[in-house]
XYZ file of C-alpha atoms in Angstrom:
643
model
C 14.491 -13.348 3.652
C 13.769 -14.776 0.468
C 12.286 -18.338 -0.609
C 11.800 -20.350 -3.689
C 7.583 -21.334 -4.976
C 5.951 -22.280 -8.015
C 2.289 -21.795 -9.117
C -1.232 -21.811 -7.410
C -4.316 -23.520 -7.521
C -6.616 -20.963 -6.966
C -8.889 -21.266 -4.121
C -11.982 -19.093 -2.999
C -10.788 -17.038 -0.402
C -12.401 -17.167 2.943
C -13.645 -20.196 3.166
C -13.523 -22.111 6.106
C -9.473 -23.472 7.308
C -9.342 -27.490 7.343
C -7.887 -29.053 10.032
C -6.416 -32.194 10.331
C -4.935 -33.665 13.557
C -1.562 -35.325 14.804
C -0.183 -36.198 17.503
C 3.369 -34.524 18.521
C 4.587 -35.771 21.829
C 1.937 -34.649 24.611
C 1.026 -32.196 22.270
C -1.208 -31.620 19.051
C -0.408 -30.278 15.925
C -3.106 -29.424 13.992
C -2.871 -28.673 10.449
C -4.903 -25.161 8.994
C -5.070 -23.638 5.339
C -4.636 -20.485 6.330
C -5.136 -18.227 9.374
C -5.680 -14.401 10.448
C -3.953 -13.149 13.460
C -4.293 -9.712 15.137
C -2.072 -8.133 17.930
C -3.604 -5.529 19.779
C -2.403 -2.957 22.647
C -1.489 0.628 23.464
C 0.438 2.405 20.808
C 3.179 2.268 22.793
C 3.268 -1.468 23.338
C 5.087 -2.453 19.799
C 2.372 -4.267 18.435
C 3.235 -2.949 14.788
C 6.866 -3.926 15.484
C 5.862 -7.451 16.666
C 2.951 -7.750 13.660
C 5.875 -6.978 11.442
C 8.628 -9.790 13.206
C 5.748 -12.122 12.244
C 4.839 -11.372 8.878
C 8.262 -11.405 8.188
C 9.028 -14.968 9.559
C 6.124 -15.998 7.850
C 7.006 -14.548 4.614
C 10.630 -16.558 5.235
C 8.703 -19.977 5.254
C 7.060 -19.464 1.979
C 3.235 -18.535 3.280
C 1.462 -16.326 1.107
C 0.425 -13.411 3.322
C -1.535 -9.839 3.207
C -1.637 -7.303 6.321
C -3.208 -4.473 7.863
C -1.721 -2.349 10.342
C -4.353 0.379 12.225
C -2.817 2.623 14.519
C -3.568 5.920 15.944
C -2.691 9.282 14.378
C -0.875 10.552 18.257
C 2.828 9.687 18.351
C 1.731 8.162 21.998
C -2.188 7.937 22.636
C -3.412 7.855 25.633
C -2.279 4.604 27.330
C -5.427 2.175 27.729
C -8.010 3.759 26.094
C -10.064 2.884 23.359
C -8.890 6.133 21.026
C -5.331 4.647 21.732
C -5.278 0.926 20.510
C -2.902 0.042 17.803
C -3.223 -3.311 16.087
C -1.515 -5.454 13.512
C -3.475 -8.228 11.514
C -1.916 -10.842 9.430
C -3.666 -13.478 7.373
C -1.205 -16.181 5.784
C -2.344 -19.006 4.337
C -0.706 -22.139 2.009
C -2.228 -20.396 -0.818
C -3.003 -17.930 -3.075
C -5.348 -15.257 -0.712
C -5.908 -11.573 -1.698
C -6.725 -9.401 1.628
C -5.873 -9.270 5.111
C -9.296 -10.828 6.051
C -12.224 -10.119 7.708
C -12.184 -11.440 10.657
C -9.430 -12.567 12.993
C -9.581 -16.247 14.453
C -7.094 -15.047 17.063
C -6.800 -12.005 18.847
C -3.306 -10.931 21.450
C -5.078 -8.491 23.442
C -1.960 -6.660 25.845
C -4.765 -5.035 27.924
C -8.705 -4.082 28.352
C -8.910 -1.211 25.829
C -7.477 -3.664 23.280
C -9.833 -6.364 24.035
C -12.729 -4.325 23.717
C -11.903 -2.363 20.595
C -11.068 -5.034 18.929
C -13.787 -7.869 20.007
C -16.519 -7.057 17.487
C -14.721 -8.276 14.711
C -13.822 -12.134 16.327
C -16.411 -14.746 15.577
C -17.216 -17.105 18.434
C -14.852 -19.664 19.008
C -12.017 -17.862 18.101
C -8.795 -17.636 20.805
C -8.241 -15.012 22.810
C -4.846 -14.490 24.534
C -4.946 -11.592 27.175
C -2.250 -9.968 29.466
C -3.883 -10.606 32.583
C -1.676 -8.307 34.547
C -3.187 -5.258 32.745
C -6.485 -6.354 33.845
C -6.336 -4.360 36.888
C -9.922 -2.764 38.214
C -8.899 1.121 36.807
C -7.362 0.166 33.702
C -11.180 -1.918 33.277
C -12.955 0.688 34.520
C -11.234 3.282 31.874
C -12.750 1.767 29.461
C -16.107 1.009 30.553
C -16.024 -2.407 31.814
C -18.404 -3.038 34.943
C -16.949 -6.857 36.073
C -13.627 -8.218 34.500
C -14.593 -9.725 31.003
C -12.103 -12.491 31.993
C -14.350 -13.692 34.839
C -18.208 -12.574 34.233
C -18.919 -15.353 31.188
C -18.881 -12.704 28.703
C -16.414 -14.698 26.922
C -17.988 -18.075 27.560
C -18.048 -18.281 23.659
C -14.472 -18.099 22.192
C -11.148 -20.013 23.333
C -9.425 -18.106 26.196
C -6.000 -18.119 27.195
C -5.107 -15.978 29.941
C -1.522 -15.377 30.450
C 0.134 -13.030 32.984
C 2.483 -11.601 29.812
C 4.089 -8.759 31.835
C 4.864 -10.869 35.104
C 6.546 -13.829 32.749
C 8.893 -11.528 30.971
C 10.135 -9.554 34.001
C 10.402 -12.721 35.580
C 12.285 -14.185 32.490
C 15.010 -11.181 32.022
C 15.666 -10.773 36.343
C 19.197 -11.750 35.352
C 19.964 -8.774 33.571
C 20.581 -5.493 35.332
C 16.975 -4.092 34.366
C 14.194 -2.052 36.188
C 11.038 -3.138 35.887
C 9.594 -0.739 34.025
C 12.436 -1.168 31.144
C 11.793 -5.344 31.561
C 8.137 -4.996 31.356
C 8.766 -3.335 27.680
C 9.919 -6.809 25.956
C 6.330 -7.926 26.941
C 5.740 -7.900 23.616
C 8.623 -10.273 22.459
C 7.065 -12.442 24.623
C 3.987 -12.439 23.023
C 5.975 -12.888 19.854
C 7.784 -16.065 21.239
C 4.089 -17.714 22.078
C 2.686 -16.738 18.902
C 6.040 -18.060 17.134
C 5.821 -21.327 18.742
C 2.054 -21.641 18.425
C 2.433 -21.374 14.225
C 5.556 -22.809 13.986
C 7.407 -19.725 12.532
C 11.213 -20.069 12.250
C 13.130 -17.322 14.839
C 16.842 -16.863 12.917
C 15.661 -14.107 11.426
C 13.611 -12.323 14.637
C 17.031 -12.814 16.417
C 19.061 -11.266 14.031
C 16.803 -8.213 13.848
C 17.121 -7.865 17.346
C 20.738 -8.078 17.739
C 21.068 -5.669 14.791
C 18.381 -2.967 15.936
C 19.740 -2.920 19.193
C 23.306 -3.212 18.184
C 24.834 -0.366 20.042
C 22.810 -1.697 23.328
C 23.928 -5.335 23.520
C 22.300 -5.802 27.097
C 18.871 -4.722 25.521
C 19.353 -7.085 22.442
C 19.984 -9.600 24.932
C 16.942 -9.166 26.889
C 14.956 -8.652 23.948
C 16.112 -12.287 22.543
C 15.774 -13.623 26.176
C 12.115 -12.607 26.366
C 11.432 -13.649 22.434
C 12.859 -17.219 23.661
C 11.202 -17.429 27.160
C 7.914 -17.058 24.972
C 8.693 -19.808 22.725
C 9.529 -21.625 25.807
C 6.195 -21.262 27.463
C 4.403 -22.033 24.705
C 6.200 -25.162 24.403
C 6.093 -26.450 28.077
C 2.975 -24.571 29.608
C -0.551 -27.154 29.843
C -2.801 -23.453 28.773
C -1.847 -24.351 25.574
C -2.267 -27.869 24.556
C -2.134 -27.516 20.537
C -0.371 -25.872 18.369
C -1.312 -25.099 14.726
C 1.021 -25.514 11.047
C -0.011 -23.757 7.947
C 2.512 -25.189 5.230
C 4.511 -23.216 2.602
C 2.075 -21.895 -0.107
C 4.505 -24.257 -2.528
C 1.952 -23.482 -5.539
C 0.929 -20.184 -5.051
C 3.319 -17.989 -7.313
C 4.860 -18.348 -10.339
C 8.794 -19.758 -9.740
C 11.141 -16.887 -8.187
C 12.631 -15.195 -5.293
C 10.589 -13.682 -3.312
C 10.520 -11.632 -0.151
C 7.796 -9.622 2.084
C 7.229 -6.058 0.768
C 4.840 -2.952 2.110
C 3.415 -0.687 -0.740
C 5.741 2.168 0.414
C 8.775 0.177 0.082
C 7.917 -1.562 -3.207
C 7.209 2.137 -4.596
C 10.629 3.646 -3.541
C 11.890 0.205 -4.886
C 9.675 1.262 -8.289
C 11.273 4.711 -8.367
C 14.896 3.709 -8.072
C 14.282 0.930 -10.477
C 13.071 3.869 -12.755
C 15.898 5.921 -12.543
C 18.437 3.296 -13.220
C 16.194 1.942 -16.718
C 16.084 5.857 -17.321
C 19.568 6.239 -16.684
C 18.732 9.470 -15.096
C 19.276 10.696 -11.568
C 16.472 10.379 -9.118
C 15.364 13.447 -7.035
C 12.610 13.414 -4.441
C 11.314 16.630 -3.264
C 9.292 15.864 -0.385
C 7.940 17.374 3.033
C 7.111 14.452 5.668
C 3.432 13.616 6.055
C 1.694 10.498 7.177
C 1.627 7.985 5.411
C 4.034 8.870 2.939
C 7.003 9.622 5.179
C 8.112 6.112 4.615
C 8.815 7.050 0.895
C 11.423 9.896 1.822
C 13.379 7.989 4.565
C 14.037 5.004 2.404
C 15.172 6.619 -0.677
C 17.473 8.701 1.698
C 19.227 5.295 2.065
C 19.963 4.974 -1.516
C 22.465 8.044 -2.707
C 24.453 4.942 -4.247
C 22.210 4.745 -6.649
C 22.370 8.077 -7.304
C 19.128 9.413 -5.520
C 19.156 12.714 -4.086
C 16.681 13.592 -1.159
C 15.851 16.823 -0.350
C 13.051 17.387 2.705
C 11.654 20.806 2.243
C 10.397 23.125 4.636
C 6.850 22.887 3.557
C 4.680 20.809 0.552
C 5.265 24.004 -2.033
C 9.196 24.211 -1.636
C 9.365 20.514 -2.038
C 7.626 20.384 -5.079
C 9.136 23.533 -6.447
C 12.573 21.953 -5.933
C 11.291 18.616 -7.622
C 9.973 20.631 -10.458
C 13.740 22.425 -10.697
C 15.309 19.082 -10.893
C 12.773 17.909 -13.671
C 13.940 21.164 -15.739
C 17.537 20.472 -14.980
C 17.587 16.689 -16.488
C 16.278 14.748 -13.204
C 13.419 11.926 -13.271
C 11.823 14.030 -10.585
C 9.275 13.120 -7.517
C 7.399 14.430 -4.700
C 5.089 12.453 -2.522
C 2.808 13.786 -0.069
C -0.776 13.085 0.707
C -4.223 15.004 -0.061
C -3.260 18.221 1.902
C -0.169 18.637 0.388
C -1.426 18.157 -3.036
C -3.757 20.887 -2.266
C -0.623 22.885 -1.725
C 1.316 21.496 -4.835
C -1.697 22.117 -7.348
C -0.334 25.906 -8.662
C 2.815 24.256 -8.969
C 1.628 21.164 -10.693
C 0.184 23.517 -12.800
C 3.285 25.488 -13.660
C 4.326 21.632 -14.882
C 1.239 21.206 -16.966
C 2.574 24.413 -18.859
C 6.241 23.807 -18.745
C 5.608 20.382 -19.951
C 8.323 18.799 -17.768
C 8.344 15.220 -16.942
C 7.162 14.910 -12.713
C 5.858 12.533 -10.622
C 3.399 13.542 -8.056
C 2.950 10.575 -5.341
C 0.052 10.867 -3.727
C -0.832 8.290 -0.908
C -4.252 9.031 -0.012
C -5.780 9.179 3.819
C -9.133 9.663 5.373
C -10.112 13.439 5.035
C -11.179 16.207 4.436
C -8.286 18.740 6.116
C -6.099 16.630 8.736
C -9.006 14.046 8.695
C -8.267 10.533 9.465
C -4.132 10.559 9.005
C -3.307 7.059 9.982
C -6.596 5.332 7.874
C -7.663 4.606 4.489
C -9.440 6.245 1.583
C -9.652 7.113 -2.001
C -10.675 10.087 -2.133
C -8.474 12.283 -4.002
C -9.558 10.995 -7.129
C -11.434 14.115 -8.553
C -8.832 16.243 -6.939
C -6.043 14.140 -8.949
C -8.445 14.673 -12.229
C -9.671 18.408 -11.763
C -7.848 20.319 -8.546
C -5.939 22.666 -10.723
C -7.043 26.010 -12.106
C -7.858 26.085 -15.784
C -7.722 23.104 -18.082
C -4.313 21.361 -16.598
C -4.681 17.673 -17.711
C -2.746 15.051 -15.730
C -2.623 11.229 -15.943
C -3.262 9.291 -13.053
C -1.885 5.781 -12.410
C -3.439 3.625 -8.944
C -1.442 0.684 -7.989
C -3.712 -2.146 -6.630
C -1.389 -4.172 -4.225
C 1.207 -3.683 -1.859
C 3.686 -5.309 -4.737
C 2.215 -4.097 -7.701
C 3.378 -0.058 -6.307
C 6.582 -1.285 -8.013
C 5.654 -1.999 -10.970
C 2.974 1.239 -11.158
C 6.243 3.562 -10.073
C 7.362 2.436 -13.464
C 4.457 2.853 -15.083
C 3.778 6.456 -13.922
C 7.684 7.265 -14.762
C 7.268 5.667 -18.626
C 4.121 8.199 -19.615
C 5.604 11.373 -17.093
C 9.574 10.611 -19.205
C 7.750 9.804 -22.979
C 4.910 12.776 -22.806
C 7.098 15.430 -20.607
C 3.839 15.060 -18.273
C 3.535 15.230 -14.971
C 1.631 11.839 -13.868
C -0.441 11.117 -10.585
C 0.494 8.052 -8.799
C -2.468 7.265 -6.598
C -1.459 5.033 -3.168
C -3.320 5.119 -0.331
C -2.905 4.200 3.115
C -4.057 0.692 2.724
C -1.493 -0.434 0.188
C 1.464 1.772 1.856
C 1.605 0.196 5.415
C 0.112 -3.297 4.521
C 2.655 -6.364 2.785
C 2.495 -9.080 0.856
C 5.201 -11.665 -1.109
C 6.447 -9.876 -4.218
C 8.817 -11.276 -6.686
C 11.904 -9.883 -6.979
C 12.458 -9.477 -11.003
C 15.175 -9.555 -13.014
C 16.284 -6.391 -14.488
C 15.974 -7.901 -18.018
C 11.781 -8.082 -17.205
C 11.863 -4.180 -16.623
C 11.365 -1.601 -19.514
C 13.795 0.585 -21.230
C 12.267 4.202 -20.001
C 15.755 5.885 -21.696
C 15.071 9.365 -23.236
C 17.361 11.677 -25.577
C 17.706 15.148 -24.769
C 17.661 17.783 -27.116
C 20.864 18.042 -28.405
C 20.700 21.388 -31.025
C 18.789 22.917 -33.478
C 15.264 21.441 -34.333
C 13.521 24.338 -36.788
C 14.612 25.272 -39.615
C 13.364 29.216 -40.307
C 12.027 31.057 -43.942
C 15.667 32.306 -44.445
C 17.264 28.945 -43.590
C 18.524 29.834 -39.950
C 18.696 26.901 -37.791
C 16.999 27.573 -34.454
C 15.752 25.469 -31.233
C 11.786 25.670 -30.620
C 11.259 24.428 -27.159
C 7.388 23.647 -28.001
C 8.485 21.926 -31.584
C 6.563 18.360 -30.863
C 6.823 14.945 -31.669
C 4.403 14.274 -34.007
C 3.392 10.867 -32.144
C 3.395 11.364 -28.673
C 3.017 15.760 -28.556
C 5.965 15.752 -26.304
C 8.424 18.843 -26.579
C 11.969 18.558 -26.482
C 13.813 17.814 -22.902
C 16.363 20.489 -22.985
C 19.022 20.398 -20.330
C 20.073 23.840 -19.013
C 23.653 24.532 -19.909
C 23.678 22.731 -23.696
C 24.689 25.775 -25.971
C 22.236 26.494 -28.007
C 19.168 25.221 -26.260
C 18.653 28.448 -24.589
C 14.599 29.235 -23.941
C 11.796 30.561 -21.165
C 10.201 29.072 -19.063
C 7.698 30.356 -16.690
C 3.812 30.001 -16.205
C 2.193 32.580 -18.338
C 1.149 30.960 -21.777
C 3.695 29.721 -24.453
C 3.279 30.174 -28.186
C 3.487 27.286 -29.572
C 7.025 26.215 -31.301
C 8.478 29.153 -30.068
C 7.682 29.208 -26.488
C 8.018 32.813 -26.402
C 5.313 34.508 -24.430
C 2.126 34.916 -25.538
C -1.629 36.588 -25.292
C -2.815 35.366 -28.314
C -6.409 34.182 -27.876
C -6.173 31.609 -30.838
C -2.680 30.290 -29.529
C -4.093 29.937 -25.955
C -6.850 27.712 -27.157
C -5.090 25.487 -29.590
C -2.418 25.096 -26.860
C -5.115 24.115 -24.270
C -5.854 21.542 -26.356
C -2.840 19.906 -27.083
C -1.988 19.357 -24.062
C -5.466 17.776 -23.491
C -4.977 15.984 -26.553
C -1.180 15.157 -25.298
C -2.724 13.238 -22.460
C -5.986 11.688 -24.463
C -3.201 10.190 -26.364
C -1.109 8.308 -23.582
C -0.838 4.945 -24.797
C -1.960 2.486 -22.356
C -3.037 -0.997 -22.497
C -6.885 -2.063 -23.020
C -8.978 -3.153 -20.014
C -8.925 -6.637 -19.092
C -12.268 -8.884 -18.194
C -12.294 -11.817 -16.017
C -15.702 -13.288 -17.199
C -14.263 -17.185 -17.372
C -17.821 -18.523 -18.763
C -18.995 -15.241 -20.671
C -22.223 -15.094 -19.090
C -22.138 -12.734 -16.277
C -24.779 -10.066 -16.214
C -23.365 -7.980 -13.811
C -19.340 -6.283 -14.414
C -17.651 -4.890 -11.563
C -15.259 -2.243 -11.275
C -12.624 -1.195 -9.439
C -9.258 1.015 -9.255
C -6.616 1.154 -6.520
C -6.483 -0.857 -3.376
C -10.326 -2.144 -3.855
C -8.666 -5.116 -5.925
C -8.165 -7.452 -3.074
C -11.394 -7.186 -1.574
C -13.325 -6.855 -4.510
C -11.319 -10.158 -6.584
C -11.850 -12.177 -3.083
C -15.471 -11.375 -2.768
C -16.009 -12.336 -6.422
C -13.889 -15.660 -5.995
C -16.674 -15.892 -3.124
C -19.997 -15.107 -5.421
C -18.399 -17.610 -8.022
C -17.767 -20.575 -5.069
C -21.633 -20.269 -4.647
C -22.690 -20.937 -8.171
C -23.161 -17.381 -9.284
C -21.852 -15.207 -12.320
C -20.147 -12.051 -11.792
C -17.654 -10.683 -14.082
C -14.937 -8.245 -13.030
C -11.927 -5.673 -14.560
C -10.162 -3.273 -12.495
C -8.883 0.157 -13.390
C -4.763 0.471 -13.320
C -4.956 4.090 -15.731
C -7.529 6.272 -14.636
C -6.979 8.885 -16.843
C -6.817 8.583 -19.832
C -9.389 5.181 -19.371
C -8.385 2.462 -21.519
C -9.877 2.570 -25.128
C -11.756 0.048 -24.887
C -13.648 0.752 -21.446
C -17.063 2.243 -23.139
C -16.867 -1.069 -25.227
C -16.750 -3.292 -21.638
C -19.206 -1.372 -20.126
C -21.644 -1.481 -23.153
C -21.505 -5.389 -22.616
C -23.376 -5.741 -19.572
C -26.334 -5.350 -17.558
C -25.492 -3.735 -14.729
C -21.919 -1.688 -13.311
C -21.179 -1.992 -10.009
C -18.217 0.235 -8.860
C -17.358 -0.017 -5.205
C -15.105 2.533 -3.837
C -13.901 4.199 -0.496
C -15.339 7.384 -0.968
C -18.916 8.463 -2.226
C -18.560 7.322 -6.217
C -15.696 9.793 -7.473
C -14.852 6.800 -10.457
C -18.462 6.377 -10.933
C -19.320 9.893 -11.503
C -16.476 9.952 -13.908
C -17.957 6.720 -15.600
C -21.504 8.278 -15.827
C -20.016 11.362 -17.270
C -18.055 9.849 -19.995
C -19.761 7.147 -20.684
C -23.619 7.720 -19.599
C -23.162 4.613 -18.039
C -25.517 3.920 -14.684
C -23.033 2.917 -12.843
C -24.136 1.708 -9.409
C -21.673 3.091 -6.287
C -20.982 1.101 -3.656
C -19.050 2.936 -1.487
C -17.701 2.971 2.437
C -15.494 6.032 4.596
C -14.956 4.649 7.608
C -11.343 4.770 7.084
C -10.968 0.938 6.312
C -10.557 -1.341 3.528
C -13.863 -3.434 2.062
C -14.659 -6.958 4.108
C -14.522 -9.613 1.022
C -17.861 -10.934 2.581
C -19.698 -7.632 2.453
C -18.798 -6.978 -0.622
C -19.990 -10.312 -1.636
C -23.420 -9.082 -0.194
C -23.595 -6.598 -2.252
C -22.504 -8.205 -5.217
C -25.288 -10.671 -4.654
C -28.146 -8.340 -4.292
C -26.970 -7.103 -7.759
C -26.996 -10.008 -9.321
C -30.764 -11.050 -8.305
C -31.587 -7.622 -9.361
């Protein structure tokens, strides 16, 4: 679904919603800036698929939007326990916000394990809706509740809505030829319908989903829709809930365009395809599935039209070795994995150093070390990006910072890896993969021209006159060799890992050769041409810069919008290339008191900053396997600033 906007008024985000009240019929309709939302149940009870039907509808009207999704790493966790609660939380708002919030002022809780993992983070007066048929005395007692939280006045301080979810939907679908069991599974298009009436989201599109997921089980689309409507229905006629809520379009929050809800991993496969096509170049993606960039591999599998060409390995090293292949044979080549398999790719991404083929290595980061935390957040592959090669094997990195921008970084990454015959890191992580916001769909006269020429012939010229090819002759301006296609007469050469002399490529020992060749390549990369660092510092006077790369943008720009709201002075630039830094970073840095440079691992970008810049660079820095709270960042941008 796509929609038409035009541009914001910028507003701190997290303050307070306003509300304003009319009457509709016997019911309210009160009117709210923005809103967070968070479904919560077993893994097996939808709640990403119904978080997503939402966001989706709400993208559709024209809200602006950002969302996390946190589920368990177990294909099905065990039902009603706290390790097993998935969630989905949405904050949309009529305009411009920049994270999925901190804390939800309504929580869908299917059962007791959701309502208790997930209660911490509601302030008091937010509404709870609860299944109240799961609330039976052993599914309670699984997860430590003494008295049923429903009746004991433990909730005395939020607004709660109990609603027997599972008994309305089987009662709403008898007339179709169901069990109970398969009935009771549309419980959460149920939910859906409540929730859709409650915001006033429009339900075309959920219906249309429906009837095309389940195409080649009409009876099941048909219960599905049945459910979806006898939730709207409830909503609508039911005296539990006597308002409902409307967040308007965010009419001046983007610049004018069509739009349409995007995740980080689709925007990036988007990125890559778009590459391809302004490369004119066929895309190959040499991957082995691992969470959570899986989502990478299955969409570009959709998209041999455009020329793409999927190939899941047998394990991280044959995927990359095949991507490496296609590089050599004239491919813009990929592989994606996360920070296991890039421990397995580094010899490989080594050989590419050395071959000096254009490759891009996707890495969406997760919670480790080893299998870790697969299905959370972190940055921690930084320094294993920068350094987790053997020997001096330079790399740039690129680190989108929203869901969108992983399109436009895709291209990025694919400009320096096609113009220096580099591999590049692109740095995702979790956060930005499975979460969505708006993005504008450009026109493909915005994108850049990322066409190469291929060696063709010739390119020396020897003593006696002889015209010969030198696969490491380099361009004087960027260091790149020559991309030589296997197969053009003439262009014949090695390739292989042991050291290259330089022009010739042939093999070579030579300590002096070794050296200087080290050091073009470092050079190679020093060189990358990327733009300088940009400063928000409005009024010039901040004392205290802070500093971020990756996903940290959201969190970090809302919890300075914050700081600024209250009368203080902060200024802030984030970190798209993080190797080679801009030019001008040392010259930022130098300009201010104090560095702050939150990040979610234990300061890899500040030790880097220290080390290059003797900078004293303060970490802030989290692990938990979730992204920053824009109000405790805020806290900690505060205690900076008083020093």
């Amino acid at each position: 679904m796509t929609s038409q906007v035009s541009s914001p008024a910028e507003q701190a985000d997290g303050t307070v919603p306003g509300e304003q009240r009319k009457a509709a019929g016997t019911k309210d309709v009160r009117r709210l800036d923005r809103v967070i939302i968070r479904f919560a149940g077993d893994s097996g009870d939808g709640m990403q698929l119904t978080g997503d039907r939402f966001t989706s509808e709400t993208a559709s009207f024209g809200n602006d939007l950002s969302t996390l999704p946190n589920f368990p790493a177990e294909i099905r966790a065990p039902a009603g326990t706290l390790p097993g609660v998935s969630s989905f939380q949405l904050h949309f708002a009529d305009h411009d916000i920049l994270t999925p919030g901190d804390a939800p002022n309504v929580l869908v809780a299917m059962n007791p394990a959701a309502l208790k993992a997930n209660i911490g983070d509601l302030p008091r007066g937010a509404e709870i809706i609860v299944n109240t048929d799961e609330f039976t005395k052993r599914a309670m007692q699984k997860v430590g509740y003494a008295s049923n939280p429903l009746e004991d006045g433990s909730l005395d301080g939020y607004s709660l809505h109990p609603v027997p979810l599972t008994t309305l939907t089987v009662e709403a679908l008898k007339q179709f030829d169901l069990t109970r069991k398969e009935a009771e599974r549309s419980k959460n298009m149920f939910a859906l319908g409540l929730l859709s009436w409650m915001y006033h989201r429009p339900t075309e599109g959920t219906e249309r989903f429906l009837k095309s997921k389940f195409a080649k089980k009409p009876d099941i689309a048909a219960a599905n829709i049945a459910a979806y409507r006898a939730g709207w229905n409830f909503g609508e006629t039911t005296e539990d809930f006597a308002v409902s809520y409307q967040v308007s379009p965010a009419a001046t929050a983007f610049p004018p365009g069509v739009y349409r809800n995007i995740s980080g991993n689709l925007a990036l496969a988007y990125g890559l395809i778009a590459a391809s096509r302004q490369a004119d170049l066929p895309l190959f993606l040499g991957s082995y599935p691992i969470t959570p960039a899986s989502d990478i591999l299955h969409e570009l599998s959709r998209h041999k039209n455009f020329g793409v060409r999927t190939f899941q390995a047998e394990d991280e090293i044959a995927g990359i070795g095949a991507a490496l292949g296609a590089a050599f044979g004239g491919s813009l080549a990929v592989t994606t994995t996360s920070g296991p398999g890039v421990a397995l790719k580094s010899e490989t991404i080594g050989l590419a150093v050395s071959l000096e083929l254009p490759l891009l290595i996707v890495d969406i980061q997760r919670g480790g070390p080893s299998t870790g935390l697969p299905t959370k957040t972190e940055q921690a592959d930084l320094l294993q990006a920068m350094y987790g090669r053997n020997g001096e094997a330079p790399v740039p990195v690129v680190a989108p910072r929203t869901p969108a921008d992983c399109f436009d970084a895709a291209l990025e990454a694919a400009r320096i890896a096609l113009t220096y015959r580099t591999p590049v890191f692109l740095l995702s992580d979790g956060y930005l993969a499975n979460g969505s916001e708006p993005w504008r769909i450009p026109d493909t006269e915005e994108l850049p021209d990322l066409r190469v020429q291929f060696a063709q012939g010739p390119n020396h010229t020897m003593d006696d006159g002889t015209e010969v090819f030198w696969p490491y002759q380099r361009d004087p301006h960027t260091l790149a060799r020559p991309w030589a296609v296997p197969g053009t007469p003439g262009l014949e050469h090695r390739i292989g890992g042991i050291e290259k002399q330089d022009g010739t490529g042939n093999i070579s020992y030579d300590p002096a050769n070794h050296d200087f060749m080290v050091r073009t390549r470092q050079a190679k990369i020093d060189g990358v041409d990327v733009p300088d660092l940009e400063v928000d510092d409005a009024d010039g006077d901040a004392r205290v810069l802070v500093l971020g790369w990756g996903s940290t943008y959201g969190p970090i720009t809302a919890a300075v919008r914050r700081i600024r709201g209250t009368g203080g002075a902060v200024a802030q630039a984030h970190l798209r290339h993080v190797n080679p830094f801009p030019r001008n970073l040392g010259e930022v840095l130098r300009r201010y008191e104090k560095v702050v440079v939150p990040e979610m691992n234990l300061g890899q970008l500040a030790t880097l900053i220290r080390a290059k810049y003797l900078v004293d660079a303060h970490s802030y820095n989290q692990v938990n396997g979730m992204p920053f709270k824009a109000e405790q960042l805020a806290g900690a941008l505060k205690e900076a600033i008083d020093g």
